[in-house]
Structure formats: structure tokens, C-alpha cells
CSV table of C-alpha atoms in Angstrom, one decimal:
chain,number,residue,atom,x,y,z
A,13,UNK,CA,19.6,17.1,-11.8
A,14,UNK,CA,16.5,17.3,-9.6
A,15,UNK,CA,16.0,15.6,-6.3
A,16,UNK,CA,12.2,15.9,-6.3
A,17,UNK,CA,10.2,12.9,-5.5
A,18,UNK,CA,6.8,12.0,-6.9
A,19,UNK,CA,3.9,12.3,-4.6
A,20,UNK,CA,1.9,9.4,-3.3
A,21,UNK,CA,-1.1,9.0,-1.0
A,22,UNK,CA,-2.0,6.5,1.7
A,23,UNK,CA,-5.3,5.1,2.9
A,24,UNK,CA,-5.8,3.5,6.3
A,25,UNK,CA,-8.9,2.1,7.9
A,26,UNK,CA,-8.6,2.6,11.7
A,27,UNK,CA,-10.6,0.2,13.9
A,28,UNK,CA,-12.1,1.7,17.0
A,29,UNK,CA,-10.2,-0.8,19.2
A,30,UNK,CA,-6.9,-0.1,17.5
A,31,UNK,CA,-4.4,1.7,19.6
A,32,UNK,CA,-2.9,5.0,18.4
A,33,UNK,CA,0.6,3.4,18.2
A,34,UNK,CA,-0.7,0.6,15.9
A,35,UNK,CA,-2.0,3.2,13.4
A,36,UNK,CA,1.2,5.2,13.7
A,37,UNK,CA,3.3,2.1,13.0
A,38,UNK,CA,1.3,1.3,9.9
A,39,UNK,CA,1.7,4.9,8.8
A,40,UNK,CA,5.5,4.7,9.3
A,41,UNK,CA,5.7,1.5,7.3
A,42,UNK,CA,3.8,3.1,4.4
A,43,UNK,CA,6.1,6.2,4.5
A,44,UNK,CA,9.3,4.0,4.5
A,45,UNK,CA,8.0,1.9,1.6
A,46,UNK,CA,7.1,5.0,-0.4
A,47,UNK,CA,10.5,6.5,0.3
A,48,UNK,CA,12.2,3.3,-0.8
A,49,UNK,CA,10.4,3.5,-4.1
A,50,UNK,CA,11.4,7.1,-4.7
A,51,UNK,CA,8.0,8.5,-3.7
A,52,UNK,CA,6.9,10.9,-1.0
A,53,UNK,CA,3.8,10.0,1.0
A,54,UNK,CA,2.1,13.4,0.9
A,55,UNK,CA,-1.0,12.5,3.0
A,56,UNK,CA,-2.7,9.5,4.5
A,57,UNK,CA,-6.5,9.4,4.5
A,58,UNK,CA,-8.0,7.7,7.6
A,59,UNK,CA,-11.3,6.0,7.6
A,60,UNK,CA,-12.6,5.8,11.2
A,61,UNK,CA,-16.2,4.9,10.8
A,62,UNK,CA,-16.9,1.2,9.9
A,63,UNK,CA,-18.5,0.8,6.5
A,64,UNK,CA,-17.8,4.4,5.6
A,65,UNK,CA,-15.9,5.4,2.4
A,66,UNK,CA,-15.9,9.1,3.1
A,67,UNK,CA,-12.1,9.3,3.4
A,68,UNK,CA,-11.8,7.0,0.3
A,69,UNK,CA,-13.9,9.5,-1.6
A,70,UNK,CA,-11.6,12.3,-0.4
A,71,UNK,CA,-8.6,10.3,-1.7
A,72,UNK,CA,-10.3,9.8,-5.1
A,73,UNK,CA,-10.9,13.6,-5.3
A,74,UNK,CA,-7.2,14.3,-4.6
A,75,UNK,CA,-6.1,11.8,-7.2
A,76,UNK,CA,-8.5,13.4,-9.7
A,77,UNK,CA,-7.1,16.9,-8.9
A,78,UNK,CA,-3.4,16.1,-8.7
A,79,UNK,CA,-3.0,13.3,-11.2
A,80,UNK,CA,-1.1,11.3,-8.6
A,81,UNK,CA,-1.0,7.6,-9.4
A,82,UNK,CA,0.4,5.9,-6.4
A,83,UNK,CA,-1.6,4.8,-3.3
A,84,UNK,CA,-0.3,2.9,-0.3
A,85,UNK,CA,-2.4,0.7,2.0
A,86,UNK,CA,-1.4,-1.6,4.8
A,87,UNK,CA,-3.4,-4.3,3.1
A,88,UNK,CA,-6.2,-4.6,0.6
A,89,UNK,CA,-8.5,-5.3,3.6
A,90,UNK,CA,-8.1,-1.6,4.5
A,91,UNK,CA,-10.1,-0.8,1.4
A,92,UNK,CA,-13.0,-2.9,2.6
A,93,UNK,CA,-13.5,-6.2,4.5
A,94,UNK,CA,-16.1,-7.4,2.0
A,95,UNK,CA,-14.5,-9.0,-1.1
A,96,UNK,CA,-16.8,-7.6,-3.7
A,97,UNK,CA,-16.6,-4.0,-2.2
A,98,UNK,CA,-12.8,-4.4,-1.9
A,99,UNK,CA,-12.6,-5.3,-5.6
A,100,UNK,CA,-14.9,-2.5,-6.6
A,101,UNK,CA,-12.8,0.1,-4.8
A,102,UNK,CA,-9.6,-1.4,-6.1
A,103,UNK,CA,-11.0,-1.3,-9.6
A,104,UNK,CA,-12.0,2.3,-9.1
A,105,UNK,CA,-8.5,3.2,-8.2
A,106,UNK,CA,-6.8,1.1,-10.9
A,107,UNK,CA,-9.1,1.5,-13.8
A,108,UNK,CA,-10.7,4.9,-13.3
A,109,UNK,CA,-7.5,6.7,-12.2
A,110,UNK,CA,-4.7,4.4,-13.5
A,111,UNK,CA,-3.4,4.2,-9.9
A,112,UNK,CA,-0.9,1.7,-8.7
A,113,UNK,CA,-2.1,0.4,-5.3
A,114,UNK,CA,0.9,-0.7,-3.1
A,115,UNK,CA,-0.4,-3.1,-0.5
A,116,UNK,CA,2.2,-3.3,2.3
A,117,UNK,CA,1.4,-7.0,3.2
A,118,UNK,CA,1.9,-8.0,-0.5
A,119,UNK,CA,5.1,-6.0,-0.8
A,120,UNK,CA,6.5,-7.7,2.4
A,121,UNK,CA,5.4,-11.1,1.1
A,122,UNK,CA,7.1,-10.5,-2.2
A,123,UNK,CA,10.3,-9.3,-0.5
A,124,UNK,CA,10.3,-12.5,1.7
A,125,UNK,CA,9.8,-14.7,-1.3
A,126,UNK,CA,12.7,-13.0,-3.1
A,127,UNK,CA,14.9,-13.3,-0.1
A,128,UNK,CA,13.9,-17.0,0.4
A,129,UNK,CA,14.5,-17.7,-3.3
A,130,UNK,CA,17.9,-15.9,-3.2
A,131,UNK,CA,18.9,-17.9,-0.1
A,132,UNK,CA,17.8,-21.1,-1.8
A,133,UNK,CA,19.8,-20.2,-5.0
A,134,UNK,CA,22.9,-19.5,-2.9
A,135,UNK,CA,22.4,-22.8,-1.1
A,136,UNK,CA,22.0,-24.6,-4.4
A,137,UNK,CA,25.1,-22.9,-5.8
A,138,UNK,CA,27.1,-23.8,-2.7
A,139,UNK,CA,25.9,-27.4,-2.9
A,140,UNK,CA,26.9,-27.6,-6.6
A,141,UNK,CA,30.3,-26.2,-5.9
A,142,UNK,CA,30.9,-28.6,-3.1
A,143,UNK,CA,30.0,-31.6,-5.3
A,144,UNK,CA,32.5,-30.5,-8.0
């Protein structure tokens, strides 16, 4: 039995006013999430210039060469601030490369929804049991 994990890549847009520790925290969150899903975050591509997609194009080239299909981002806003451009870049990843884009903010929101629903279900079950 093999313990190898599948590779994944990250993409992070770094604002000029963002502190180094903020970017490092985002990177760690992406790495933890990838590991929790049985993936290894092989590299994170950083976009430092506002409006640029040079690092995104590098990511695309790596996906093309490696066949990797998992990409982690802190949020979809890291792809682009503009809604139409964000959708275009997301479409490029999902449709041209069959990539799954894991947006950390969406994963957290989903986990919180599941936790809240589970707590509600437990509360409902306890309430039913106490009425019986």
C-alpha cells in the first residue's frame, strides 16, 4: 500500500500593503486544507502586481505539464477582484483543465454550516427525547 499523496497547487494574490505574516498564514491554511484532503500542496504561485496574471499563467502551464487537477486559493477574489475576470479565470481552470478549485473561505463556510446543522440536529434530537 502506497502513502503517496496527489499534488496540488496554490494561487495567492498578495496586496502590497499585506504583511508577510498575513500571506504566510494564508499559505499555512491552504497547506493544512490540502493535507486534510489527502493532497500535497507542491507550490503556491504568488501574484504581487495588481491586475497582473503572470503567476496565474505560470500556474496554468504547470497544470498543463503535470496534469494536476487541484488548485487552492484563499478565496475566489484572489483570482481577480472583477467579477467577469474572476469567472473567466475560474472557467479556464475548471473547463480547460478540469481543475477543482478549492476556495478556503467556501470550505470554511461549508464546514461551519455542517457543524451548525449537526448541532441543530443534536439539539432537535435531545428536545424530542426529553418530550418522550
